[in-house]
Coordinates of C-alpha atoms in Angstrom, one line a residue:
M1 CA -0.8 25.3 55.6
H2 CA -1.3 28.0 53.2
E3 CA 0.3 27.6 49.6
P4 CA 2.8 30.4 48.8
T5 CA 1.4 33.3 46.9
V6 CA 2.2 33.0 43.1
P7 CA 4.5 36.0 42.1
L8 CA 2.7 38.7 40.1
L9 CA 5.7 38.8 37.5
T10 CA 5.8 35.1 37.3
H11 CA 8.5 34.5 34.8
L12 CA 10.7 37.4 35.9
A13 CA 10.7 36.1 39.5
A14 CA 11.7 32.7 38.3
G15 CA 14.9 34.2 37.1
A16 CA 16.6 32.5 34.1
S17 CA 14.7 29.2 34.4
G18 CA 14.2 29.2 30.7
A19 CA 16.0 30.5 28.0
D20 CA 17.0 34.2 29.0
A21 CA 18.1 35.9 25.9
A22 CA 20.1 39.1 26.1
D23 CA 17.3 40.9 24.3
A24 CA 14.3 39.4 26.3
L25 CA 13.2 43.0 26.7
T26 CA 14.0 45.8 24.3
V27 CA 12.8 49.4 24.8
A28 CA 13.5 52.1 22.2
G29 CA 16.3 50.1 20.7
R30 CA 17.9 49.2 24.2
P31 CA 18.0 45.6 25.0
C32 CA 18.5 43.8 28.3
S33 CA 18.0 40.3 29.6
R34 CA 15.5 39.4 32.4
E35 CA 18.4 38.7 34.7
E36 CA 19.5 42.2 34.2
L37 CA 16.2 43.7 34.5
L38 CA 15.6 41.7 37.8
G39 CA 19.0 42.7 39.3
A40 CA 18.4 46.5 38.6
A41 CA 14.8 46.0 40.0
R42 CA 16.0 44.6 43.2
A43 CA 18.2 47.6 43.8
V44 CA 15.3 50.0 43.1
A45 CA 13.3 47.7 45.7
A46 CA 16.0 48.1 48.3
R47 CA 15.6 51.9 48.0
V48 CA 11.9 52.1 48.1
A49 CA 10.9 49.2 50.4
G50 CA 8.8 50.6 53.3
A51 CA 7.3 53.6 51.4
S52 CA 3.6 54.2 51.5
C53 CA 3.9 54.4 47.5
A54 CA 6.5 55.6 44.9
A55 CA 5.8 57.7 41.6
V56 CA 7.5 56.9 38.5
R57 CA 8.3 59.3 35.6
A58 CA 6.7 56.9 33.1
E59 CA 8.8 57.4 29.9
A60 CA 9.1 54.9 27.3
T61 CA 12.5 53.8 28.7
L62 CA 14.2 50.7 30.3
E63 CA 14.6 52.7 33.5
T64 CA 10.8 53.1 33.7
V65 CA 10.4 49.4 33.5
V66 CA 13.0 48.9 36.0
A67 CA 11.3 51.4 38.4
V68 CA 8.1 49.9 38.3
V69 CA 9.1 46.4 38.7
G70 CA 11.3 47.5 41.6
G71 CA 8.3 49.0 43.3
L72 CA 6.0 45.8 42.5
L73 CA 8.9 43.6 44.0
A74 CA 8.9 45.6 47.2
G75 CA 5.3 45.5 47.6
V76 CA 5.1 49.4 47.3
P77 CA 2.3 50.8 45.1
V78 CA 3.6 52.4 41.9
V79 CA 2.1 55.8 40.7
P80 CA 3.1 56.3 37.0
L81 CA 3.4 59.9 36.0
P82 CA 2.8 60.9 32.5
P83 CA 6.1 62.5 31.2
D84 CA 4.4 65.2 29.5
A85 CA 2.0 66.2 32.4
G86 CA 1.9 69.8 33.0
P87 CA 2.9 71.4 36.5
A88 CA -0.8 71.4 37.7
E89 CA -1.2 67.9 36.7
R90 CA 1.9 66.4 38.1
D91 CA 1.4 68.3 41.4
H92 CA -2.2 67.1 41.8
I93 CA -0.9 63.4 41.2
L94 CA 1.9 63.6 43.8
R95 CA -0.1 65.5 46.3
D96 CA -3.1 63.2 46.0
S97 CA -1.2 59.9 46.0
G98 CA 0.9 60.9 48.9
A99 CA 4.0 59.6 46.9
E100 CA 6.9 59.7 49.2
L101 CA 9.6 59.2 46.3
V102 CA 9.7 60.0 42.5
L103 CA 12.0 57.9 40.4
G104 CA 13.2 58.5 37.0
A105 CA 15.4 60.6 34.9
G106 CA 15.9 64.0 36.3
E107 CA 13.9 63.0 39.5
E108 CA 15.1 62.8 43.2
L109 CA 15.7 59.0 42.8
P110 CA 17.3 58.4 39.3
V111 CA 17.3 54.8 38.1
D112 CA 20.4 52.9 36.9
I113 CA 20.0 49.9 35.2
R114 CA 23.6 48.6 36.1
E115 CA 22.9 49.1 39.8
R116 CA 22.6 46.0 41.9
A117 CA 21.6 45.3 45.4
D118 CA 21.2 42.4 47.7
W119 CA 17.5 42.4 48.3
S120 CA 14.9 39.8 48.6
G121 CA 11.4 40.0 50.2
P122 CA 8.1 38.1 50.3
E123 CA 5.6 38.3 47.6
A124 CA 2.9 41.0 48.6
D125 CA -0.6 39.8 49.1
P126 CA -2.9 39.7 46.0
G127 CA -5.2 42.2 47.7
R128 CA -2.4 45.0 48.0
T129 CA -2.4 47.8 45.7
A130 CA 0.0 47.4 42.9
L131 CA -0.6 50.6 40.8
I132 CA -2.4 53.7 41.5
L133 CA -3.5 54.9 37.9
Y134 CA -5.0 58.3 37.4
T135 CA -8.0 58.8 35.3
S136 CA -8.3 61.5 32.6
G137 CA -10.2 63.9 34.9
T138 CA -12.9 64.5 32.2
T139 CA -15.4 65.2 35.2
G140 CA -13.3 67.0 37.5
S141 CA -9.7 66.4 39.0
P142 CA -8.1 63.1 38.0
K143 CA -8.9 60.3 40.5
G144 CA -6.5 57.7 41.8
V145 CA -7.7 54.2 40.7
E146 CA -6.1 51.6 43.1
V147 CA -5.5 48.5 41.2
P148 CA -4.8 45.3 43.3
R149 CA -2.1 42.8 42.4
G150 CA -4.5 40.1 42.2
A151 CA -6.8 41.9 39.6
I152 CA -3.6 42.4 37.4
A153 CA -2.9 38.7 37.6
A154 CA -6.4 37.8 36.8
G155 CA -6.6 40.0 34.0
L156 CA -3.4 39.0 32.4
D157 CA -4.2 35.2 32.9
G158 CA -7.5 35.7 31.4
L159 CA -6.0 37.5 28.3
A160 CA -3.4 34.7 28.0
D161 CA -6.1 32.2 27.7
A162 CA -8.3 34.3 25.3
W163 CA -5.4 35.3 23.0
Q164 CA -3.5 32.1 23.4
W165 CA -0.6 34.1 24.7
T166 CA 2.7 32.2 25.7
A167 CA 6.3 32.4 26.4
E168 CA 6.8 31.5 22.6
D169 CA 5.4 34.9 21.6
T170 CA 7.3 38.2 20.8
L171 CA 5.1 41.1 21.7
V172 CA 5.6 44.4 20.0
H173 CA 4.0 47.7 20.8
G174 CA 5.1 51.4 21.3
L175 CA 2.3 52.6 23.6
P176 CA 2.7 54.9 26.6
L177 CA 3.8 53.3 30.0
F178 CA 1.4 55.1 32.2
H179 CA -1.9 53.6 30.9
V180 CA -3.4 50.3 31.4
H181 CA -3.0 49.2 27.7
G182 CA 1.0 50.0 27.6
L183 CA 2.0 49.3 31.2
V184 CA -0.1 46.5 32.4
L185 CA -0.9 44.6 29.3
G186 CA 2.3 45.6 27.4
V187 CA 4.9 45.3 29.9
L188 CA 3.6 43.4 33.1
G189 CA 2.0 40.9 30.7
A190 CA 5.2 40.1 29.0
L191 CA 6.8 39.6 32.5
R192 CA 4.0 37.2 33.6
T193 CA 3.7 35.1 30.4
G194 CA 7.5 35.0 29.9
C195 CA 7.3 36.3 26.2
R196 CA 9.8 38.6 24.6
L197 CA 9.0 42.2 24.5
V198 CA 9.9 44.8 21.9
H199 CA 8.7 48.3 22.8
T200 CA 9.5 50.4 19.7
G201 CA 9.6 53.7 21.6
R202 CA 7.1 55.4 19.4
P203 CA 4.3 53.3 17.6
T204 CA 5.3 54.1 14.0
P205 CA 4.4 51.8 11.1
E206 CA 7.9 51.4 10.2
A207 CA 9.0 50.4 13.7
Y208 CA 6.1 47.9 14.0
A209 CA 7.2 46.4 10.6
A210 CA 10.8 46.1 11.4
A211 CA 10.2 44.3 15.0
G212 CA 9.3 40.9 13.6
G213 CA 6.6 40.1 16.3
S214 CA 4.0 37.6 16.6
L215 CA 1.7 39.5 18.9
Y216 CA 1.1 43.4 18.4
F217 CA -0.9 45.9 20.5
G218 CA -2.2 49.1 19.1
V219 CA -4.8 51.7 19.6
P220 CA -6.9 52.8 16.5
T221 CA -4.7 55.7 15.5
V222 CA -1.8 53.4 15.2
W223 CA -3.8 50.9 13.1
S224 CA -5.0 53.8 10.9
R225 CA -1.5 54.8 10.2
V226 CA -0.4 51.2 9.6
V227 CA -3.0 50.5 7.0
R228 CA -2.0 53.9 5.1
D229 CA 1.5 52.3 4.9
H230 CA 0.8 49.3 2.6
A231 CA 4.4 48.1 2.9
A232 CA 4.4 48.1 6.8
A233 CA 1.0 46.5 6.9
R234 CA 2.0 43.7 4.6
A235 CA 5.0 43.3 6.8
L236 CA 2.8 42.3 9.6
G237 CA 1.3 39.5 7.7
G238 CA 3.4 36.9 9.7
A239 CA 2.1 38.0 13.2
R240 CA -0.1 35.7 14.9
L241 CA -2.5 38.4 16.5
L242 CA -3.2 42.1 16.0
V243 CA -4.7 43.5 19.0
S244 CA -6.6 46.9 19.2
G245 CA -8.1 48.7 22.1
S246 CA -8.2 51.9 24.2
A247 CA -11.0 53.1 21.7
A248 CA -13.4 51.7 19.1
L249 CA -11.5 50.4 15.9
P250 CA -13.4 51.9 12.8
A251 CA -14.8 49.2 10.7
P252 CA -12.9 50.5 7.6
V253 CA -9.6 50.1 9.5
F254 CA -10.6 46.6 10.8
R255 CA -11.3 45.6 6.9
D256 CA -8.2 47.2 5.7
L257 CA -6.0 45.4 8.2
E258 CA -7.6 42.1 7.1
R259 CA -7.1 42.8 3.5
L260 CA -3.5 43.8 3.9
T261 CA -2.3 41.5 6.7
G262 CA -4.4 38.6 6.1
S263 CA -5.5 38.6 9.8
R264 CA -8.7 40.0 11.3
P265 CA -7.7 42.0 14.5
V266 CA -8.9 41.2 17.9
E267 CA -10.7 44.0 19.8
R268 CA -11.0 44.0 23.5
Y269 CA -12.7 46.1 26.2
G270 CA -11.7 47.5 29.5
M271 CA -11.3 50.6 31.6
T272 CA -8.7 51.7 34.2
E273 CA -11.2 50.7 36.9
T274 CA -11.7 47.2 35.5
L275 CA -8.6 46.3 33.4
I276 CA -9.7 44.1 30.5
T277 CA -12.9 42.4 31.0
L278 CA -14.1 41.6 27.3
S279 CA -12.3 40.3 24.3
T280 CA -12.7 38.5 21.1
R281 CA -10.7 35.4 21.1
A282 CA -7.7 34.1 19.0
D283 CA -9.7 30.9 18.3
G284 CA -13.1 32.7 17.9
E285 CA -15.1 34.8 15.3
R286 CA -13.7 38.4 15.0
R287 CA -16.3 40.8 14.0
P288 CA -16.0 44.6 13.1
G289 CA -17.2 46.5 16.3
S290 CA -17.5 43.7 18.5
V291 CA -15.3 43.6 21.6
G292 CA -16.2 39.9 22.2
L293 CA -17.0 37.8 25.4
P294 CA -16.2 38.2 29.2
L295 CA -13.0 36.8 30.4
P296 CA -12.8 34.1 32.9
G297 CA -14.8 35.0 36.1
V298 CA -16.2 38.4 34.6
R299 CA -20.1 38.8 34.4
T300 CA -21.9 41.4 32.5
R301 CA -25.4 42.9 32.4
L302 CA -27.2 45.6 30.7
T303 CA -29.4 48.1 32.9
A304 CA -32.3 50.2 31.8
A305 CA -32.2 48.4 28.3
E306 CA -34.6 49.6 25.6
N307 CA -34.3 48.4 21.9
G308 CA -31.4 46.2 23.0
I309 CA -29.2 49.0 24.2
G310 CA -28.4 49.6 27.8
E311 CA -25.7 50.7 30.2
L312 CA -23.0 47.9 30.9
E313 CA -22.4 46.8 34.3
L314 CA -20.0 44.0 35.4
C315 CA -18.3 42.2 38.3
G316 CA -15.3 40.0 38.3
P317 CA -11.8 39.5 39.7
T318 CA -10.2 42.3 37.5
L319 CA -11.9 45.2 39.3
F320 CA -10.2 47.9 41.2
S321 CA -10.4 48.3 45.0
G322 CA -11.5 52.0 45.1
Y323 CA -10.7 55.6 44.2
L324 CA -8.0 56.7 46.5
G325 CA -9.2 58.7 49.4
R326 CA -12.8 59.1 47.7
P327 CA -15.1 56.7 49.4
E328 CA -18.1 58.5 48.1
A329 CA -17.0 58.4 44.6
T330 CA -16.2 54.6 45.1
A331 CA -19.6 53.9 46.5
A332 CA -21.3 55.7 43.7
A333 CA -19.4 53.7 41.0
F334 CA -21.1 50.4 42.2
T335 CA -24.7 49.4 42.5
E336 CA -26.2 48.2 45.7
D337 CA -25.5 44.5 44.8
G338 CA -21.8 45.3 44.0
W339 CA -21.7 45.6 40.3
F340 CA -19.5 48.3 38.6
R341 CA -21.3 50.9 36.6
T342 CA -19.1 51.4 33.5
G343 CA -20.9 54.4 32.1
D344 CA -20.7 52.8 28.7
I345 CA -23.6 51.9 26.6
A346 CA -23.6 48.5 25.0
T347 CA -25.5 45.8 23.1
V348 CA -25.3 42.0 23.4
E349 CA -25.9 39.7 20.6
E350 CA -27.7 36.4 20.7
D351 CA -24.3 34.5 21.0
G352 CA -23.0 36.7 23.8
M353 CA -20.9 38.8 21.8
H354 CA -20.7 42.6 23.1
R355 CA -20.6 45.8 21.2
I356 CA -19.9 49.1 22.9
V357 CA -21.8 51.9 21.2
G358 CA -20.7 54.8 23.4
R359 CA -20.7 56.6 26.7
A360 CA -23.9 57.1 28.6
S361 CA -22.8 60.8 29.2
T362 CA -22.2 61.7 25.7
D363 CA -23.0 58.8 23.3
L364 CA -26.5 57.7 24.2
I365 CA -28.7 59.9 22.0
K366 CA -32.5 59.9 22.7
S367 CA -34.0 61.2 19.6
G368 CA -37.8 61.0 18.7
G369 CA -38.4 58.3 21.3
Y370 CA -35.5 56.2 20.1
R371 CA -32.3 55.3 21.8
V372 CA -29.4 55.6 19.4
G373 CA -25.8 54.7 20.2
A374 CA -23.5 57.3 18.6
G375 CA -20.7 54.6 17.9
E376 CA -23.2 52.7 15.4
V377 CA -23.7 56.0 13.6
E378 CA -20.1 56.9 13.5
N379 CA -19.1 53.5 12.0
A380 CA -21.8 53.9 9.3
L381 CA -20.4 57.5 8.3
L382 CA -16.6 55.7 8.4
D383 CA -18.0 53.3 5.9
H384 CA -18.4 56.1 3.3
P385 CA -15.1 56.3 1.2
A386 CA -14.9 60.1 1.6
V387 CA -15.0 60.0 5.4
S388 CA -11.7 59.6 7.4
E389 CA -12.9 60.6 10.8
A390 CA -16.3 60.9 12.5
A391 CA -17.9 61.9 15.8
V392 CA -21.6 62.0 16.4
V393 CA -23.4 63.7 19.3
G394 CA -27.0 64.4 20.5
V395 CA -28.2 68.1 20.5
P396 CA -31.1 69.4 22.4
H397 CA -34.1 69.7 20.0
D398 CA -37.6 71.1 20.8
D399 CA -39.6 68.3 19.0
L400 CA -37.2 65.3 18.9
G401 CA -35.7 65.9 22.5
Q402 CA -32.2 65.4 20.8
E403 CA -31.2 65.5 17.2
I404 CA -28.3 63.6 15.8
V405 CA -25.5 65.8 14.8
A406 CA -22.3 64.5 12.9
Y407 CA -18.9 66.1 12.8
V408 CA -16.8 64.6 10.1
V409 CA -13.4 65.0 8.3
A410 CA -14.2 64.2 4.7
D411 CA -13.4 65.3 1.1
G412 CA -15.6 65.6 -2.0
V413 CA -18.9 64.8 -0.3
T414 CA -21.9 66.8 0.7
E415 CA -24.1 67.0 3.6
R416 CA -27.2 65.5 2.0
A417 CA -25.1 62.6 0.5
L418 CA -23.8 61.7 4.0
I419 CA -27.2 61.9 5.7
D420 CA -28.8 59.7 2.9
F421 CA -25.8 57.4 3.2
V422 CA -26.5 56.6 6.8
A423 CA -30.3 56.3 6.3
S424 CA -29.5 53.6 3.6
H425 CA -27.2 51.6 6.0
L426 CA -29.0 52.1 9.3
S427 CA -32.7 52.8 10.4
V428 CA -33.7 56.0 9.0
H429 CA -34.3 57.4 12.7
K430 CA -30.5 56.9 13.3
R431 CA -29.5 59.4 10.4
P432 CA -27.9 62.5 11.3
R433 CA -30.0 65.7 10.9
R434 CA -27.0 67.9 10.5
V435 CA -23.4 67.4 9.4
R436 CA -20.4 69.6 10.3
F437 CA -17.1 69.5 8.3
L438 CA -13.9 69.9 10.3
A439 CA -10.2 69.7 9.3
A440 CA -9.6 67.2 12.3
L441 CA -11.3 65.9 15.4
P442 CA -10.1 66.9 18.7
R443 CA -8.3 63.8 20.4
N444 CA -6.7 62.9 23.6
A445 CA -3.1 61.1 23.8
M446 CA -4.7 57.8 23.3
G447 CA -6.4 58.9 20.0
K448 CA -9.9 59.1 21.5
P449 CA -12.2 61.8 20.2
Q450 CA -12.8 64.4 22.8
K451 CA -16.5 65.3 22.1
K452 CA -16.8 68.0 24.7
L453 CA -14.2 70.0 22.8
L454 CA -16.2 70.0 19.6
P455 CA -17.1 73.3 18.3
P456 CA -20.9 74.3 18.9
V457 CA -23.4 73.5 16.1

């Protein structure tokens, strides 16, 4: 006889088995209990049950959480729609996913947190798609990433182990609810571990400081703003864990967080296709620039490695099942022996700690016979007190193959001074040959520099 499938949203499905506070979940200042959330989500489940998939306008609201949870309860794949998506992007996602319904404010199926319905159904199989998340589309039209329920469960359980994340925590963040970071970790993680959740609406230093959490999630842009607000940063001194992800955390921001809060941040690594696969641990060493060790069940390897740098490949229980309707793209994403090609360049230290040094397509620079990771040079530049932002690229060069060019946001420093600074901190061959000064780096909504949008040298 088979054991019953463990619910994906373990603590929510258990109802009020423990203390169910009236503010177990708060989004943008609006609280609700787990019982209220479950009641409203069951009403959504009754409306969407049997659909092939349902899209949700993923604003930072309680209604978004209700809609997503309702789809998951019904076993219907959920397609989060960025609320700021333009007409072309929105139409592509709806057409490509085949979503039969759209839930959310102003949509065909509005969500009312007061609605209730007598609905119950079996827990869907772990192999069934929970979410269809669309990639950024940097190499063409956004692709739908099919994320299985079992992958989400494995990833969240691995993070609970690494971060000692329990129902006793209060999780605080203000991240978008259409990405892995804000939705899977920041909402579904709370509903699986049973911890209290405070979504601040926007991730401002003031809102983070006022929330009184034990566990905080942020992207580097959030943390850089926090450390510039000394009062807000010091207010986080009582937190158990500060977690940074979605992009590399600059080493100076890491050190400022430690100085102002008394706590070294935890950094982790993942992709839409893999969820989170690497992390430093709550009970382990936390080094600037290190994304730590593999989560339980995850294995990693470097291919075509030279000078200790190679492309990161991995396998494990957190991987996606494929790109929706794109078998060729799915096949190309995996090696013949079944490892996922991340496209990221990494190094692995002797104790197994991983560092991501950039993307293979844009951040692996081959200059004068050396392989140089752009991220390492960027961190060296950010160590200069005059530099606030840095992006490094390789530009074709007749003699070197590629020369290292840096784009920086800086005050009161010369090109030569920055070149010499990097040469004194890293190997001389890793120094930029040219430096361009900008007012700001082009970035996406998650704060990642968009190197393809940098002006020509």
